[in-house]
């Protein structure tokens, strides 16, 4: 079973920031938080990952709470192409297979 | 960078035949590759972990004699669905791991849609 809990769906207006929450209250000290997204009928796309510090790259920002029990993925300026299912996954990284939950279906509204 | 390809992108076959799916890391070497399966309206499920030069590790409930995995090089892993049946129809997706040691990231291929008639 997935070790994360995400809302099943969210809407966001185009051009606004999309904030996707994830709860991972049982995360262990050496597990990372990874975010992927899957656009319909495609393979998942890596977005970002982090351990305990906040992270930012060209796609998104990842905010991890101090107790590491939850995190938020932020897409700063959502576009219609960001409509996808977003998966929050905790993993040891490396040779560890990923356990996908049901994710959040993010719908960007024009 | 970190591009993974799969071939074919889709395949239709008759029941009882075997189908081979290739997964390649195009711009990096991957000691470990993974195979996932996704049924309609469901999430991805890990089938097996493929390590270069050694036998694959299969998840519980996945028949190793039905889903043959070969990871002959650092850039190629193949999945062969033997004696395919309609219930094997699914979206098969591979991934390859690369990056900083102990926090490698998996990059996914575009997937292969298999339809068994």
mmCIF file of C-alpha atoms in Angstrom, chain A residues 32 34 36 38 41-44 46 49 87 92-98 100-102, chain B residues 32 34 36 38 43-44 46 49 91 93 97 102-110 113:
data_model
loop_
_atom_site.group_PDB
_atom_site.id
_atom_site.type_symbol
_atom_site.label_atom_id
_atom_site.label_comp_id
_atom_site.label_asym_id
_atom_site.label_seq_id
_atom_site.Cartn_x
_atom_site.Cartn_y
_atom_site.Cartn_z
ATOM 1 C CA UNK A 32 12.772 10.814 0.172
ATOM 2 C CA UNK A 34 9.298 12.162 -4.866
ATOM 3 C CA UNK A 36 5.768 12.511 -10.530
ATOM 4 C CA UNK A 38 1.223 11.325 -15.546
ATOM 5 C CA UNK A 41 -1.768 7.621 -21.788
ATOM 6 C CA UNK A 42 1.872 8.567 -21.181
ATOM 7 C CA UNK A 43 4.591 7.359 -18.865
ATOM 8 C CA UNK A 44 5.061 9.254 -15.585
ATOM 9 C CA UNK A 46 9.649 13.119 -12.836
ATOM 10 C CA UNK A 49 12.248 15.211 -4.928
ATOM 11 C CA UNK A 87 1.734 11.285 -7.567
ATOM 12 C CA UNK A 92 14.488 5.137 -0.384
ATOM 13 C CA UNK A 93 15.620 6.009 -3.893
ATOM 14 C CA UNK A 94 18.086 4.005 -5.881
ATOM 15 C CA UNK A 95 17.132 0.376 -6.287
ATOM 16 C CA UNK A 96 13.784 0.785 -4.559
ATOM 17 C CA UNK A 97 10.732 0.245 -6.756
ATOM 18 C CA UNK A 98 8.095 2.936 -6.478
ATOM 19 C CA UNK A 100 2.139 4.544 -6.635
ATOM 20 C CA UNK A 101 -1.024 5.586 -4.823
ATOM 21 C CA UNK A 102 -4.061 6.996 -6.568
ATOM 22 C CA UNK B 32 18.675 -0.945 -12.343
ATOM 23 C CA UNK B 34 11.966 -1.418 -13.387
ATOM 24 C CA UNK B 36 5.380 -1.529 -14.150
ATOM 25 C CA UNK B 38 -1.143 -0.106 -15.421
ATOM 26 C CA UNK B 43 -2.417 3.350 -10.810
ATOM 27 C CA UNK B 44 0.943 1.901 -11.829
ATOM 28 C CA UNK B 46 5.522 -2.502 -9.891
ATOM 29 C CA UNK B 49 13.148 -4.949 -10.678
ATOM 30 C CA UNK B 91 -0.134 -0.560 -20.373
ATOM 31 C CA UNK B 93 5.866 1.013 -18.535
ATOM 32 C CA UNK B 97 17.290 4.780 -12.278
ATOM 33 C CA UNK B 102 21.326 6.603 -2.589
ATOM 34 C CA UNK B 103 18.813 9.079 -3.989
ATOM 35 C CA UNK B 104 18.602 8.006 -7.591
ATOM 36 C CA UNK B 105 15.614 9.111 -9.591
ATOM 37 C CA UNK B 106 13.588 6.875 -11.850
ATOM 38 C CA UNK B 107 12.875 8.135 -15.338
ATOM 39 C CA UNK B 108 10.036 6.500 -17.175
ATOM 40 C CA UNK B 109 9.554 5.411 -20.731
ATOM 41 C CA UNK B 110 6.462 6.392 -22.720
ATOM 42 C CA UNK B 113 0.071 -0.621 -24.822
#
